[in-house]
Amino acid sequence: MRAATHSDDDTEVFKSKNLKAERRRYEKLSSRLLELRVLVPKITNMTKPAIITDYISYIHELKSHVQELSEQIFVLEAAINEHEQQLERSEVDVSQEMKNRGIEPGVKVSKIDNNMLCIKILSQKTRGEITRIIEAMTVLGFVLADMSVTTSKGAVLLTSHFEGMSFDVV
């Protein structure tokens, strides 16, 4: 909007009623375009249309990259699921083979001295078994002194020594 005013020499002077608001809007837009320039790795030109075009291209590249990564994740998840199914099938086979060889799973606990236990566990090989044993003994107040693991054809012999408070073993 223009408003005509007369000065001493009777010339018209044009003033915008919203000049300050327009300047703030322009500065804000310029600031946002500079922010875009910082975010987009390849800016071909510093004009507003070029920055926006480059930004759109960059978004398309990111979407394409996200799609590729999603497909890779899908393939990896499928491979992990297949591997887990193979492990489950092999655990069943291992259990049967242990029975065929006359190997019976079992646990034997021996007292070494007043505050040390020797624990021997013979079982089929399963994921996370050693971790579960150590966690259980830690909860009971024992500290792992040493451990040896022997595996053969899916069977595992775990021999471990735990230190703890004084106790009696029956």
CSV table of C-alpha atoms in Angstrom, one decimal:
chain,number,residue,atom,x,y,z
A,1,MET,CA,0.0,0.0,0.0
A,2,ARG,CA,1.2,3.5,-0.8
A,3,ALA,CA,0.3,6.7,0.9
A,4,ALA,CA,1.0,9.9,-0.7
A,5,THR,CA,2.2,12.7,1.4
A,6,HIS,CA,3.2,16.2,0.5
A,7,SER,CA,6.4,17.8,1.6
A,8,ASP,CA,7.4,21.4,1.6
A,9,ASP,CA,8.2,21.2,-2.2
A,10,ASP,CA,4.9,19.5,-3.0
A,11,THR,CA,6.4,16.3,-4.2
A,12,GLU,CA,4.8,13.0,-3.5
A,13,VAL,CA,6.7,10.6,-1.2
A,14,PHE,CA,5.6,6.9,-1.1
A,15,LYS,CA,5.7,4.9,2.1
A,16,SER,CA,4.7,1.4,2.8
A,17,LYS,CA,2.5,0.8,5.8
A,18,ASN,CA,4.0,-2.7,6.3
A,19,LEU,CA,7.7,-1.9,5.5
A,20,LYS,CA,8.9,-3.3,8.9
A,21,ALA,CA,6.8,-6.4,8.6
A,22,GLU,CA,8.0,-7.0,5.0
A,23,ARG,CA,11.7,-6.6,6.1
A,24,ARG,CA,11.2,-9.0,9.0
A,25,ARG,CA,9.6,-11.6,6.6
A,26,TYR,CA,12.4,-11.1,4.1
A,27,GLU,CA,15.1,-11.5,6.7
A,28,LYS,CA,13.4,-14.6,8.1
A,29,LEU,CA,13.1,-16.1,4.7
A,30,SER,CA,16.8,-15.3,3.9
A,31,SER,CA,17.8,-16.8,7.3
A,32,ARG,CA,15.9,-20.0,6.5
A,33,LEU,CA,17.5,-20.3,3.1
A,34,LEU,CA,20.9,-20.0,4.7
A,35,GLU,CA,19.9,-22.8,7.1
A,36,LEU,CA,19.0,-24.9,4.1
A,37,ARG,CA,22.3,-24.1,2.5
A,38,VAL,CA,24.1,-25.4,5.5
A,39,LEU,CA,22.1,-28.6,5.6
A,40,VAL,CA,22.4,-29.5,1.9
A,41,PRO,CA,25.9,-30.7,1.0
A,42,LYS,CA,25.7,-29.6,-2.7
A,43,ILE,CA,24.4,-26.1,-3.5
A,44,THR,CA,24.9,-25.2,-7.1
A,45,ASN,CA,23.9,-21.6,-6.8
A,46,MET,CA,22.9,-19.1,-4.1
A,47,THR,CA,19.7,-18.0,-5.7
A,48,LYS,CA,16.5,-18.9,-3.9
A,49,PRO,CA,15.1,-21.2,-6.7
A,50,ALA,CA,18.5,-23.0,-6.9
A,51,ILE,CA,18.7,-23.6,-3.2
A,52,ILE,CA,15.2,-25.0,-3.1
A,53,THR,CA,15.8,-27.2,-6.2
A,54,ASP,CA,19.0,-28.5,-4.7
A,55,TYR,CA,17.2,-29.2,-1.4
A,56,ILE,CA,14.5,-31.2,-3.2
A,57,SER,CA,17.2,-33.2,-5.0
A,58,TYR,CA,18.8,-33.9,-1.7
A,59,ILE,CA,15.6,-35.1,-0.1
A,60,HIS,CA,15.1,-37.5,-3.1
A,61,GLU,CA,18.6,-38.8,-2.5
A,62,LEU,CA,17.9,-39.4,1.2
A,63,LYS,CA,14.7,-41.2,0.4
A,64,SER,CA,16.5,-43.4,-2.0
A,65,HIS,CA,19.2,-44.1,0.6
A,66,VAL,CA,16.5,-44.9,3.2
A,67,GLN,CA,14.9,-47.4,0.8
A,68,GLU,CA,18.2,-49.1,0.2
A,69,LEU,CA,18.9,-49.4,3.9
A,70,SER,CA,15.4,-50.7,4.6
A,71,GLU,CA,16.0,-53.4,2.0
A,72,GLN,CA,19.3,-54.3,3.5
A,73,ILE,CA,17.7,-54.6,7.0
A,74,PHE,CA,15.0,-56.8,5.6
A,75,VAL,CA,17.6,-59.1,4.0
A,76,LEU,CA,19.7,-59.2,7.2
A,77,GLU,CA,16.6,-60.0,9.4
A,78,ALA,CA,15.6,-62.8,7.0
A,79,ALA,CA,19.2,-64.2,7.3
A,80,ILE,CA,19.1,-64.0,11.1
A,81,ASN,CA,15.7,-65.7,11.2
A,82,GLU,CA,17.0,-68.5,9.0
A,83,HIS,CA,20.2,-68.9,11.1
A,84,GLU,CA,18.1,-69.1,14.3
A,85,GLN,CA,15.9,-71.8,12.8
A,86,GLN,CA,19.0,-73.8,11.8
A,87,LEU,CA,20.3,-73.4,15.3
A,88,GLU,CA,17.0,-74.7,16.8
A,89,ARG,CA,17.0,-77.7,14.4
A,90,SER,CA,20.7,-78.5,15.2
A,91,GLU,CA,19.9,-78.3,19.0
A,92,VAL,CA,17.3,-81.0,18.5
A,93,ASP,CA,19.8,-83.1,16.5
A,94,VAL,CA,22.5,-82.6,19.2
A,95,SER,CA,20.2,-83.7,21.9
A,96,GLN,CA,19.4,-86.9,20.0
A,97,GLU,CA,23.1,-87.5,19.3
A,98,MET,CA,24.0,-87.1,22.9
A,99,LYS,CA,21.4,-89.8,23.8
A,100,ASN,CA,22.7,-92.1,21.1
A,101,ARG,CA,26.3,-91.8,22.5
A,102,GLY,CA,25.1,-92.5,26.0
A,103,ILE,CA,26.0,-89.0,27.2
A,104,GLU,CA,23.7,-87.9,30.0
A,105,PRO,CA,23.4,-84.2,30.9
A,106,GLY,CA,24.2,-83.4,34.5
A,107,VAL,CA,25.6,-81.1,37.1
A,108,LYS,CA,28.2,-82.0,39.7
A,109,VAL,CA,29.1,-79.6,42.5
A,110,SER,CA,32.2,-80.1,44.7
A,111,LYS,CA,33.5,-78.1,47.6
A,112,ILE,CA,37.2,-77.3,47.1
A,113,ASP,CA,37.8,-75.4,50.4
A,114,ASN,CA,35.7,-73.4,52.8
A,115,ASN,CA,34.7,-70.7,50.3
A,116,MET,CA,35.2,-72.2,46.8
A,117,LEU,CA,33.0,-74.5,44.7
A,118,CYS,CA,33.8,-76.5,41.6
A,119,ILE,CA,30.8,-76.9,39.3
A,120,LYS,CA,30.9,-79.2,36.3
A,121,ILE,CA,28.0,-79.1,33.9
A,122,LEU,CA,27.5,-81.4,31.0
A,123,SER,CA,24.8,-80.4,28.6
A,124,GLN,CA,23.9,-79.8,25.0
A,125,LYS,CA,25.4,-76.6,23.6
A,126,THR,CA,22.9,-73.8,23.7
A,127,ARG,CA,23.3,-70.1,23.1
A,128,GLY,CA,23.6,-68.0,26.3
A,129,GLU,CA,24.1,-70.9,28.6
A,130,ILE,CA,27.4,-69.8,30.1
A,131,THR,CA,26.1,-66.2,30.6
A,132,ARG,CA,23.0,-67.5,32.4
A,133,ILE,CA,25.2,-69.7,34.8
A,134,ILE,CA,27.5,-66.8,35.6
A,135,GLU,CA,24.6,-64.4,36.2
A,136,ALA,CA,22.8,-67.0,38.5
A,137,MET,CA,26.0,-67.5,40.6
A,138,THR,CA,26.6,-63.8,40.8
A,139,VAL,CA,23.0,-63.3,42.1
A,140,LEU,CA,23.7,-65.9,44.7
A,141,GLY,CA,26.8,-64.0,45.9
A,142,PHE,CA,29.6,-65.9,44.2
A,143,VAL,CA,32.4,-64.6,42.0
A,144,LEU,CA,33.8,-66.5,39.1
A,145,ALA,CA,37.4,-67.5,39.8
A,146,ASP,CA,38.1,-69.4,36.5
A,147,MET,CA,36.2,-71.4,33.9
A,148,SER,CA,37.0,-73.8,31.1
A,149,VAL,CA,34.7,-74.9,28.3
A,150,THR,CA,35.1,-78.0,26.2
A,151,THR,CA,32.8,-78.8,23.3
A,152,SER,CA,32.4,-81.8,21.1
A,153,LYS,CA,29.7,-82.6,18.6
A,154,GLY,CA,27.2,-80.3,20.2
A,155,ALA,CA,27.8,-81.4,23.8
A,156,VAL,CA,29.5,-78.9,26.2
A,157,LEU,CA,31.4,-79.6,29.4
A,158,LEU,CA,31.6,-76.5,31.5
A,159,THR,CA,34.0,-76.6,34.5
A,160,SER,CA,34.0,-73.5,36.7
A,161,HIS,CA,35.3,-72.4,40.1
A,162,PHE,CA,33.4,-69.9,42.1
A,163,GLU,CA,34.4,-68.1,45.3
A,164,GLY,CA,31.9,-67.0,47.9
A,165,MET,CA,31.1,-67.0,51.5
A,166,SER,CA,31.7,-70.1,53.7
A,167,PHE,CA,29.2,-72.8,53.0
A,168,ASP,CA,28.5,-76.5,53.4
A,169,VAL,CA,27.9,-78.8,50.3
A,170,VAL,CA,25.9,-81.9,50.9
